[in-house]
XYZ file of C-alpha atoms in Angstrom:
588
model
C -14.861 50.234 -67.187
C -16.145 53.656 -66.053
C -17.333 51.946 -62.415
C -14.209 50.934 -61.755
C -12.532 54.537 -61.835
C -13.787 56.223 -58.399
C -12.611 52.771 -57.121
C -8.951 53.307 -58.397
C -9.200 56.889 -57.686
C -9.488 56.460 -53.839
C -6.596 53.796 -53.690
C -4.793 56.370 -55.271
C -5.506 59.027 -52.825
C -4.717 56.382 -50.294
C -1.388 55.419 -51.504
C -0.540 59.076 -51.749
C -1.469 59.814 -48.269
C 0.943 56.782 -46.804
C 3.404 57.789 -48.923
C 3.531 61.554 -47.707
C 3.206 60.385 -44.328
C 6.180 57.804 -44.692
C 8.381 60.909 -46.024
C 7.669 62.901 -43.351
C 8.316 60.369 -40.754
C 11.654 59.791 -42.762
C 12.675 63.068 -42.511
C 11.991 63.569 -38.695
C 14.071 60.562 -38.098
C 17.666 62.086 -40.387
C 16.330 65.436 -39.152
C 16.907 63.759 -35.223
C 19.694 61.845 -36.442
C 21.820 65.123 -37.237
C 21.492 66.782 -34.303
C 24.463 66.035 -32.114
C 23.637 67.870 -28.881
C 20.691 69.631 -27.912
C 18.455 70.680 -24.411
C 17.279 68.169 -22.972
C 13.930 69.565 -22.850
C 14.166 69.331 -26.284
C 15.186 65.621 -26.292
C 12.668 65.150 -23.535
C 9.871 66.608 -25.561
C 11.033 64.888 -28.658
C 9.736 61.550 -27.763
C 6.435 62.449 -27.229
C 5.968 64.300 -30.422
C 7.029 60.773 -32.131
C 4.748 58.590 -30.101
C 1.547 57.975 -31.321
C -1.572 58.401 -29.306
C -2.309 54.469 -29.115
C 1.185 54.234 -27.313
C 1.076 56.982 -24.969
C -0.956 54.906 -22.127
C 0.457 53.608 -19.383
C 0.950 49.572 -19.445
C -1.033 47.584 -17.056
C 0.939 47.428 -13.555
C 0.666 43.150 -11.870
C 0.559 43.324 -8.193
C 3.668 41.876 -6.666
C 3.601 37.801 -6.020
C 3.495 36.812 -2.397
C 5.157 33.511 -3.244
C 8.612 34.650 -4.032
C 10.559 31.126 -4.312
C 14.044 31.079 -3.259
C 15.984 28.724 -5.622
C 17.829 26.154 -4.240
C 21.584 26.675 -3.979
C 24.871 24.571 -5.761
C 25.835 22.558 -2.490
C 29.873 22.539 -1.607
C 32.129 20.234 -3.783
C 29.435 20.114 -6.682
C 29.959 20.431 -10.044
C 29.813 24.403 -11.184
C 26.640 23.293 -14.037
C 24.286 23.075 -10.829
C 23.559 26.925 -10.688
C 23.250 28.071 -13.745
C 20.827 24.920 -14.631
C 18.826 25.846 -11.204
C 18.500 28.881 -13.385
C 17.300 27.478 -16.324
C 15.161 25.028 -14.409
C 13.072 27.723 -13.086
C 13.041 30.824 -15.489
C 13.076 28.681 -18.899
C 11.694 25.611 -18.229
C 9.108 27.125 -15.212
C 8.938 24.783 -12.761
C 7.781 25.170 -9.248
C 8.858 24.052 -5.805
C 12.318 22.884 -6.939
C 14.096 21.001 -4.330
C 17.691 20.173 -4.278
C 19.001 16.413 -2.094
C 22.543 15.711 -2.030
C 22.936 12.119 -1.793
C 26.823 11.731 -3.093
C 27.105 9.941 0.634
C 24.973 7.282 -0.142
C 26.715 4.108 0.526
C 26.385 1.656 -1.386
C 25.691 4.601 -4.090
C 22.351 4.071 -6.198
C 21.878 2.172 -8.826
C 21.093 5.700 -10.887
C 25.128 6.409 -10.211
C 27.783 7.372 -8.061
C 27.815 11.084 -6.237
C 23.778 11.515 -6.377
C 22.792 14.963 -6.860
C 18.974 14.906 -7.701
C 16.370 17.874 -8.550
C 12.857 17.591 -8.145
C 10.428 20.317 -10.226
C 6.681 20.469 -10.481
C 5.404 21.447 -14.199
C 1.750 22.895 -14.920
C 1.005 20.054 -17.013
C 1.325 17.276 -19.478
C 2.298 19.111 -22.385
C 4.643 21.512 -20.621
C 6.331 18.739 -18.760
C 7.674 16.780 -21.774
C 8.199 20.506 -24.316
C 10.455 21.439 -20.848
C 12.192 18.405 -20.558
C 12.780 18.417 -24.265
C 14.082 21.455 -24.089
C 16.403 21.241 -21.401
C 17.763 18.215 -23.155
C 18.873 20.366 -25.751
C 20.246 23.413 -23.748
C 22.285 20.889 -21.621
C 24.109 19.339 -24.573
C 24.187 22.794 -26.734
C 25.624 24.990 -23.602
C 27.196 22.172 -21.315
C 27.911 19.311 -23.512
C 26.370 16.838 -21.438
C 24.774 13.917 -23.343
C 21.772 13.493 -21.091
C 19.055 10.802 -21.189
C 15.331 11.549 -20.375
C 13.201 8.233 -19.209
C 9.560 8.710 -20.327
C 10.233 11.839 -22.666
C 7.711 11.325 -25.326
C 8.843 12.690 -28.565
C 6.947 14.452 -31.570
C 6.940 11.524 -33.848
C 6.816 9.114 -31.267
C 3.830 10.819 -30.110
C 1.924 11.039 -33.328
C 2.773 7.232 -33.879
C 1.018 6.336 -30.008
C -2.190 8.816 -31.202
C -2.204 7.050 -34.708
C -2.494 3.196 -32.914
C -4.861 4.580 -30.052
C -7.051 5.710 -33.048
C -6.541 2.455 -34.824
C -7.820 0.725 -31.632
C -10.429 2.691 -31.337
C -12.150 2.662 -34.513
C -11.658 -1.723 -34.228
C -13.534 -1.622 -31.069
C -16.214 0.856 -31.988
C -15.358 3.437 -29.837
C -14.777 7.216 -29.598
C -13.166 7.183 -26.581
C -9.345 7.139 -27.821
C -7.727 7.521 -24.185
C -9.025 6.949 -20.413
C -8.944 9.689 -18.361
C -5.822 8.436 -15.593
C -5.664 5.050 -17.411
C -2.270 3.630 -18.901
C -2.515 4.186 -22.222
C 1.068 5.340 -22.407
C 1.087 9.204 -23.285
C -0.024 10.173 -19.942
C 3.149 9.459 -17.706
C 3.187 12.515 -15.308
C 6.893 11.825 -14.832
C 10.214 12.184 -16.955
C 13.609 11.452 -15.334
C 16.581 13.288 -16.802
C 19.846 12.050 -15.822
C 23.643 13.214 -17.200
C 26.817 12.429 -15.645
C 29.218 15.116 -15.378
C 33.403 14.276 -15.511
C 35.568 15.946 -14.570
C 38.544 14.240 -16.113
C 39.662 12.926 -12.989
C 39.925 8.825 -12.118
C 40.436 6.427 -9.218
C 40.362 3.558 -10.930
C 44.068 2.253 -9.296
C 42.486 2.805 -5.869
C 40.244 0.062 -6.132
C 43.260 -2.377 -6.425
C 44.909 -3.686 -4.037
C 48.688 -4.674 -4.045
C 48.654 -7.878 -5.933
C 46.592 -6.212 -8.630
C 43.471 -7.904 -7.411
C 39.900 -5.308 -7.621
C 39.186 -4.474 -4.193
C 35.879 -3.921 -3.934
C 32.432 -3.553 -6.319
C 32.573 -0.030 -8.034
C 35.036 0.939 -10.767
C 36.331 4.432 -9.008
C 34.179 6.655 -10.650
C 34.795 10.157 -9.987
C 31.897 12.240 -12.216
C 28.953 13.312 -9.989
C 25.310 12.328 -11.472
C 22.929 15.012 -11.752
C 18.961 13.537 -12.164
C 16.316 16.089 -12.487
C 12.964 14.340 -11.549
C 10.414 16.430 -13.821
C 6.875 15.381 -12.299
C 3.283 16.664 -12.551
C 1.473 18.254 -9.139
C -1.223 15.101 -8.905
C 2.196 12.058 -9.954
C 4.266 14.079 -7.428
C 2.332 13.827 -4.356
C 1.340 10.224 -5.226
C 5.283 9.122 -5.613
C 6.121 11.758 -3.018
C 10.049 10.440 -3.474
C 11.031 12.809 -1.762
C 10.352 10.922 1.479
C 11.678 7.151 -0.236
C 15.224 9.225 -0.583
C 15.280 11.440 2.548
C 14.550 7.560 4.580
C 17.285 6.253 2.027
C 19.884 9.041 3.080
C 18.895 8.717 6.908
C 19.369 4.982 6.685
C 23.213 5.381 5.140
C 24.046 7.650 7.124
C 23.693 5.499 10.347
C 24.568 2.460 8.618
C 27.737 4.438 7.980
C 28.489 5.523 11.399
C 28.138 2.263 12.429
C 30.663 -0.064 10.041
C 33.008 2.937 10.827
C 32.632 1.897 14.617
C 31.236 5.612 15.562
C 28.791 6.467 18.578
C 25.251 6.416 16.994
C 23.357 9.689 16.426
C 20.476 10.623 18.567
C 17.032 11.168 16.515
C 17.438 14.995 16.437
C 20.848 15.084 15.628
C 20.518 12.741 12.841
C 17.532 14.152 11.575
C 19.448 17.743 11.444
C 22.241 15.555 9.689
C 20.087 14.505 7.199
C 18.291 17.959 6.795
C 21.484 19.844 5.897
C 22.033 18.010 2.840
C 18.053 18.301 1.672
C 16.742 21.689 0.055
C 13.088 22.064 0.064
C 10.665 24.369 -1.420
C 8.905 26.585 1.757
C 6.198 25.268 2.679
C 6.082 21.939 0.838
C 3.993 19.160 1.478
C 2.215 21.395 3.924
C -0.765 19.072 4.139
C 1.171 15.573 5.233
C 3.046 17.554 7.796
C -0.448 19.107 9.278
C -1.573 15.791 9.576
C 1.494 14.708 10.803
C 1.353 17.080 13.685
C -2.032 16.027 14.526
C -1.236 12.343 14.702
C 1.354 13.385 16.829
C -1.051 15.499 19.090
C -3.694 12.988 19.508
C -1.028 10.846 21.498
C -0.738 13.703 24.097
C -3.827 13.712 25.931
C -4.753 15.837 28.785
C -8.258 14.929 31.186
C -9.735 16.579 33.138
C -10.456 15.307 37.029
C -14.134 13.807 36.102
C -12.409 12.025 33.300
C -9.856 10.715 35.360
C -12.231 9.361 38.173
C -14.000 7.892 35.110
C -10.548 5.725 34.309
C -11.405 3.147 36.827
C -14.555 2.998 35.933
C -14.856 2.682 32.594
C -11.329 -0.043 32.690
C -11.780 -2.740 29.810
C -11.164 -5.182 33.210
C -14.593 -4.358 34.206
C -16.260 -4.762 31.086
C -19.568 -6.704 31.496
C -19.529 -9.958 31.396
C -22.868 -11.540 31.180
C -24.205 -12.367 27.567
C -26.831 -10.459 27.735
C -25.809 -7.172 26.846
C -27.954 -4.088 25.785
C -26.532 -1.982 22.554
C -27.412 1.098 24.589
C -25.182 0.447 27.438
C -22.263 -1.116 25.687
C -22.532 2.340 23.680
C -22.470 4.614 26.899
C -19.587 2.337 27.947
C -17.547 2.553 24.741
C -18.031 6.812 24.890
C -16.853 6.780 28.768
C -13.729 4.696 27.814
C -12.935 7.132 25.252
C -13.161 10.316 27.381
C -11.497 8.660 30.503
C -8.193 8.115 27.973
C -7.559 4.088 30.013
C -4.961 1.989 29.289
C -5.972 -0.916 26.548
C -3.852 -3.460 25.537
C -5.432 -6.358 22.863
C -7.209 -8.311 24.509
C -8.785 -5.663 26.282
C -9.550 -4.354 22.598
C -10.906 -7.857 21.437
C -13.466 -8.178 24.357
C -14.945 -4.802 23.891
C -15.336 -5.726 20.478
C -17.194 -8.524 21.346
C -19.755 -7.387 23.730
C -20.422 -4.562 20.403
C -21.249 -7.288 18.402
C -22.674 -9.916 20.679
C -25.263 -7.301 22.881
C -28.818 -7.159 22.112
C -31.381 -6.775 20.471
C -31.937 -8.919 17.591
C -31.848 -7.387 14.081
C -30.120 -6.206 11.367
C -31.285 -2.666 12.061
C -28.372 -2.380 14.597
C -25.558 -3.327 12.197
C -24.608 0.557 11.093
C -24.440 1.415 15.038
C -22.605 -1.448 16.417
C -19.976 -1.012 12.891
C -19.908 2.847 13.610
C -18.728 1.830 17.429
C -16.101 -0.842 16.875
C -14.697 1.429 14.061
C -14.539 3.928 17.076
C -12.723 1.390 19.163
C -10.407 0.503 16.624
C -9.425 4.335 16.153
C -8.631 4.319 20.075
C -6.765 0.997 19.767
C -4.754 2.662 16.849
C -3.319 5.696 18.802
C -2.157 2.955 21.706
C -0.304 1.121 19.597
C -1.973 -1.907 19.227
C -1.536 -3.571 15.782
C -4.978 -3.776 14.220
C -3.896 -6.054 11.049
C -2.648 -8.620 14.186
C -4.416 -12.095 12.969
C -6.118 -12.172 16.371
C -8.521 -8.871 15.828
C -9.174 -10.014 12.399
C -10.234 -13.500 13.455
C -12.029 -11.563 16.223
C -13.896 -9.465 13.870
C -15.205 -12.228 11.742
C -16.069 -14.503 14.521
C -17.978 -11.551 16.293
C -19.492 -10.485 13.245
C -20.788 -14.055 12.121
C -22.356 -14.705 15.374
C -24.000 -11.355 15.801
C -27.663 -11.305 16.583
C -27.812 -8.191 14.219
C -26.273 -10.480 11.472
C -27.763 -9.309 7.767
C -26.482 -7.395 5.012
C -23.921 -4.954 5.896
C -22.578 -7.450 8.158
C -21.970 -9.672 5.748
C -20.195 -6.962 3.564
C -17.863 -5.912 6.366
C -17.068 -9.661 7.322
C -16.397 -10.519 3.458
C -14.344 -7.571 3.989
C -12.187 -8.422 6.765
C -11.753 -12.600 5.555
C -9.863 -10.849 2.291
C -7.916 -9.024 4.508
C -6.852 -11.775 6.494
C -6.052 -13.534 3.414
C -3.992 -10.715 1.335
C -2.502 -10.658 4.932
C -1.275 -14.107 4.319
C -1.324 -14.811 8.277
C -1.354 -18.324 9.682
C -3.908 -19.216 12.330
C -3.140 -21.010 14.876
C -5.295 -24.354 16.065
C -7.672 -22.249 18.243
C -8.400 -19.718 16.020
C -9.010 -21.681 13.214
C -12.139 -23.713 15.859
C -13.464 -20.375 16.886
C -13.972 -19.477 12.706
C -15.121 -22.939 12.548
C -17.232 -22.917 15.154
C -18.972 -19.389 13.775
C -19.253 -20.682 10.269
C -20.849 -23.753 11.951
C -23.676 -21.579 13.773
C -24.438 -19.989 10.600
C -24.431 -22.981 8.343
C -21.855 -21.344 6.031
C -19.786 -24.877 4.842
C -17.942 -23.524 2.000
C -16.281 -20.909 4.743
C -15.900 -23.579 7.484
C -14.146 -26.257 5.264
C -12.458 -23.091 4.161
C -10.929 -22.627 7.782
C -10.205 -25.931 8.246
C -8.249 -26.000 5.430
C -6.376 -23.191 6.168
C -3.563 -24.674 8.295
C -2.636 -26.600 5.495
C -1.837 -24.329 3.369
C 0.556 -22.886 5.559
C 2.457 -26.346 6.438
C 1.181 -26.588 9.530
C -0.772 -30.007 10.719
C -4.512 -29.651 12.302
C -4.664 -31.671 15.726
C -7.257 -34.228 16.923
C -9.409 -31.151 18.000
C -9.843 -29.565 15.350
C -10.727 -33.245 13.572
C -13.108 -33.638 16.537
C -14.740 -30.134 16.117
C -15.332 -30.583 12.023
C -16.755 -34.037 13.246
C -19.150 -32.774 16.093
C -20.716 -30.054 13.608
C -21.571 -32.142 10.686
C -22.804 -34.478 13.497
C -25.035 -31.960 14.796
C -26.682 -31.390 11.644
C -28.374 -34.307 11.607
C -27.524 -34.935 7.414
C -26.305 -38.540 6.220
C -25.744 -36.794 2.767
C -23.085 -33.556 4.540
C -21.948 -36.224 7.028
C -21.113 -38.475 4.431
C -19.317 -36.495 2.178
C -17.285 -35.104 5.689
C -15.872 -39.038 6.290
C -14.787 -39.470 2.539
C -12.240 -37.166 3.247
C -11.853 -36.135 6.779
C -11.173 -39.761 7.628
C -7.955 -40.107 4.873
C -6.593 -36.865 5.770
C -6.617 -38.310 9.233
C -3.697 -40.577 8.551
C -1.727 -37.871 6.025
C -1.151 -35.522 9.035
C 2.178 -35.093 10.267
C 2.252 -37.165 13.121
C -0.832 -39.154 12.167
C -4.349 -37.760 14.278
C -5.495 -41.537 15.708
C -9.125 -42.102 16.354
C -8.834 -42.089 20.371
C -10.581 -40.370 23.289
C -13.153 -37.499 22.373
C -12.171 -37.679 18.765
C -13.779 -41.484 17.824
C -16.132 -40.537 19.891
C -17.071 -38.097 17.462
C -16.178 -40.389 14.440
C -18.254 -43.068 15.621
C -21.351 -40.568 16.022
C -20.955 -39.044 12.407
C -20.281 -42.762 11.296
C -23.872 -43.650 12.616
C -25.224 -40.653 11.162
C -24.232 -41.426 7.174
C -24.979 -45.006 8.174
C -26.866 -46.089 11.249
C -26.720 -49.687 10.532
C -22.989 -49.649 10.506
C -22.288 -50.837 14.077
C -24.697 -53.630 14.088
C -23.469 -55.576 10.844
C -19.958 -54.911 12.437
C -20.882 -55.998 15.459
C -23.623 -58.753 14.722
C -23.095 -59.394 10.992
C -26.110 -62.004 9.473
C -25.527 -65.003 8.721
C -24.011 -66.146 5.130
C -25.712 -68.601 4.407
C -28.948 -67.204 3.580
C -27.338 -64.470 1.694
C -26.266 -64.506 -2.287
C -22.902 -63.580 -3.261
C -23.603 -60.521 -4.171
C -25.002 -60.368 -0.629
C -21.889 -60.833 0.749
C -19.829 -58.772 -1.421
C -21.913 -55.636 -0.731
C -21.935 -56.785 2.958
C -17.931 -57.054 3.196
C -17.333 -53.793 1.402
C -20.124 -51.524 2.588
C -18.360 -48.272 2.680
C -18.930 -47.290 6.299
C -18.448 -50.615 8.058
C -14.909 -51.053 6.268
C -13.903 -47.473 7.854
C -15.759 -48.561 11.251
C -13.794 -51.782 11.109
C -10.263 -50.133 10.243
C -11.269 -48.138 13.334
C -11.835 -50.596 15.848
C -8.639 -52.489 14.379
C -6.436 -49.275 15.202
C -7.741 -48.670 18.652
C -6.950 -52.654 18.924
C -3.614 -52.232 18.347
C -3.423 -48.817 20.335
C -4.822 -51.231 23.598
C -2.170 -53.807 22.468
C 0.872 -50.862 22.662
C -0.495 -49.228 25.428
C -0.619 -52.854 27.234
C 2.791 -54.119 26.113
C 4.326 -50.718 27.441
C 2.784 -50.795 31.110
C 4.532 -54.403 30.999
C 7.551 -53.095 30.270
C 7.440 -50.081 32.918
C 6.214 -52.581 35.289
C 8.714 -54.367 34.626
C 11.518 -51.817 34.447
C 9.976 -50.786 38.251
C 10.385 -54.098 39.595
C 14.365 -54.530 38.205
C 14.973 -51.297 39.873
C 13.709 -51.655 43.207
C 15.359 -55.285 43.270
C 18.671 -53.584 42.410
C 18.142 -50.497 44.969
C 17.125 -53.349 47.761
């Protein structure tokens, strides 16, 4: 036990020393306590004798903030909770760029409730966006005694129960990865609406009835005002950006407003300052859309100088080349001098400049980046005329020009795979000649799945094909030379003939066609309709593969209808004969 005494001895010399210390401190404090007046020097100097030396340096001094945010204020007629929660908004919860929109003049009012007053706030991040919305939530109802609800506020236990299942799922699929970074795995929302209504004890409810006691009207005569704070994340803010979807909303009541109430419309500016007065935004908000917004807007005002303007006439889409053969070079040096020189281009200018891009020499692939790089320029130019670029015509004009490029390889088929699911997301319906100039590309490059694809496409959009386009699909399967594609063509071509709306009859150009892809899948056809052999050196079978051999039936049914076309066509010259000869006895 002997080694344990110098041990005990120093605690003991330890605990004596704090406790003489703690007396004396005791005693300056009564001994201050006491004194009722003294010189201030003495009070002054006091102080400093009680400090200690760890306390007597100077705290670290922040330099001021040069974004001093001015807090939106409590617009006239609303309720007297909107300041001091502005107040809470930003000091206690600490959100950023807070903007205030009156919307209690919507009309109809939205479907979130009648007089619209709605915040918008920007938190830091995930986890302070749903501990401030919690939070505010609870000061609202403990200070205001608003019930208020908050749509995608993710609570503590409700929280723990989503991590518990994601971890479930994970270890089943064998996986560490619990949650994708921007996925939907429901914990990362980025958003939480908070909405309370606020009464004021007041009701219309009798001024939605009319005399006979009959409800006038669709609303109930609610008098509260409905305050929504819109709690959002930097990255889910700029991607909703609501802000614009309500200012348009506001802009678009207000004139719908004016006029049912029979009132002069508002000019642009005026209703834009209208609509302005009853939106608070944080300075200097959305500073990058309204940069790029102000260039759009400059890129319509162009000014040329002289050379450029001499270089209008020149350079005119009218007197584009046209010959087909075309150098890359000097459709290039033609596209750049169009540019500069700032001429007038309507569409069709704009599809024959594409064109000659895609249809100028040489042959290649190794031309495809350059002649994309310049239509993409031409496009741009078409854009800031106004020219519709999603119009079906460009599209179809793209494909086509791409499909029957000499430079036609890889990346032109990626860009015209591109542009055929654009025209078909764009749901637009081609009309009969631009569904034979896809045709007719698909055709030149032996692509049948697209071209049947394209013929097709009318259909789908109720409209019937004419005896063109039946003559086209006819002539190219033709051309090929191939009983077993020609074949296949009549099986179906033929019967969809007849299920058109009115019927495509085999006449003119079109049997001509027929006929030719008929001898194609079967050349003997014609003869053994024409000359059949004799029976009676023939078995039955014979015979019964002679009557119903597939092509001479349909070459048969053909003849029969252009039979009875000669017949009609006959009987009705009779009749206008006829008619002709009755009149001029009667006018004689």
């Amino acid at each position: 036990m002997l080694y344990l005494q110098p041990r005990l001895s120093s605690s003991l010399h330890v605990q004596q020393r704090n406790l003489s210390t703690t007396t004396i401190r005791r005693l300056r404090v009564e001994e201050n306590t006491h004194k009722a007046s003294g010189d201030e020097l003495t009070q002054a100097e006091s102080p400093e004798e009680d400090t200690p030396w760890f306390l007597e340096e100077e705290l670290p001094r922040l330099a001021p903030s040069h974004h001093q945010q001015t807090l939106p204020v409590a617009p006239e007629g609303a309720p007297a909770v909107i300041d001091p929660m502005m107040k809470y908004i930003f000091e206690d919860m600490g959100l950023d760029d807070l903007a205030l929109f009156d919307l209690r003049e919507l009309d109809p009012h939205a479907a979130l409730g009648p007089n619209l007053i709605m915040v918008f706030g920007t938190a830091r991040s995930e986890k302070h966006l749903h501990v401030s919305a919690g939070r505010f939530v609870r000061w609202i109802r403990k200070h205001h005694q608003f019930e208020a609800k908050a749509d995608g506020l993710i609570g503590a236990g409700e929280l723990r129960t989503k991590l518990r299942r994601l971890r479930k799922k994970a270890k089943l699929m064998g996986t560490n990865a619990n949650i994708i970074p921007r996925g939907d795995n429901g914990i990362s929302t980025g958003w939480i609406c908070v909405s309370f209504n606020t009464d004021d004890g007041v009701s219309t409810v009798d001024a939605n009835f009319d005399a006979t006691g009959r409800m006038a009207g669709f609303d109930a005569g609610a008098a509260s005002t409905t305050i929504v704070v819109q709690c959002m994340t930097e990255a889910r803010r700029q991607e909703l950006d609501l802000e614009t979807l309500w200012e348009g909303m506001l802009k678009r009541s207000i004139r719908d407003s004016r006029q049912i109430d029979g009132k002069e419309p508002l000019s642009a500016d005026e209703l834009k300052d209208q609509v302005a007065s009853r939106l608070q935004l944080p300075e200097g908000y959305n500073k990058a859309a309204k940069q790029w917004q102000a260039m759009e807007d400059a890129s319509q005002k162009r000014y040329f100088s002289t050379s450029a303007r001499r270089l209008a006439a020149e350079s005119s889409p009218k007197n584009a080349q046209t010959t087909t053969h075309l150098n890359l070079d000097s459709v290039a040096t033609h596209v750049r001098d169009f540019q500069a020189s700032g001429a007038p281009m309507d569409a069709e200018d704009l599809v024959r400049l594409i064109r000659h891009v895609f249809q100028a020499g040489p042959q290649g692939p190794d031309t495809a980046a350059e002649r994309i790089r310049l239509v993409d320029q031409l496009l741009l130019a078409g854009e800031e005329r106004g020219i519709s670029l999603l119009s079906g015509d460009i599209l179809i004009t793209l494909i086509e020009s791409m499909a029957t490029s000499p430079a036609y390889g890889p990346a032109l088929q990626r860009a015209q795979a591109n542009m055929e699911f654009l025209l078909s997301e764009r749901r637009i319906a081609p009309s009969g000649e631009q569904s034979r100039r896809l045709m007719a590309a698909y055709a030149q490059r032996q692509d049948w799945e697209r071209f049947w694809d394209a013929f097709r496409a009318p259909a789908r959009f109720r409209q019937a094909r004419d005896a063109a386009l039946y003559e086209l699909a006819y002539a190219a399967v033709t051309a090929t030379r191939d009983a077993a594609l020609c074949t296949d063509a009549l099986r179906w071509l033929y019967p969809e003939m007849g299920r058109e709306d009115p019927p495509v009859l085999p006449t003119g150009a079109l049997y001509d066609a027929l006929r030719a892809c008929i001898l194609i899948a079967d050349p003997a056809a014609e003869e053994l309709l024409r000359s059949p052999p004799p029976e009676a050196g023939m078995t039955t079978l014979e015979k019964r593969s002679l009557k119903h051999r597939e092509f001479v039936v349909m070459l048969r049914d053909i003849e029969r209808i252009r039979g009875e076309l000669r017949t009609e066509e006959a009987r009705l010259e009779r009749h206008q004969a006829m008619e002709t000869e009755i009149r001029s006895r009667f006018e004689a």
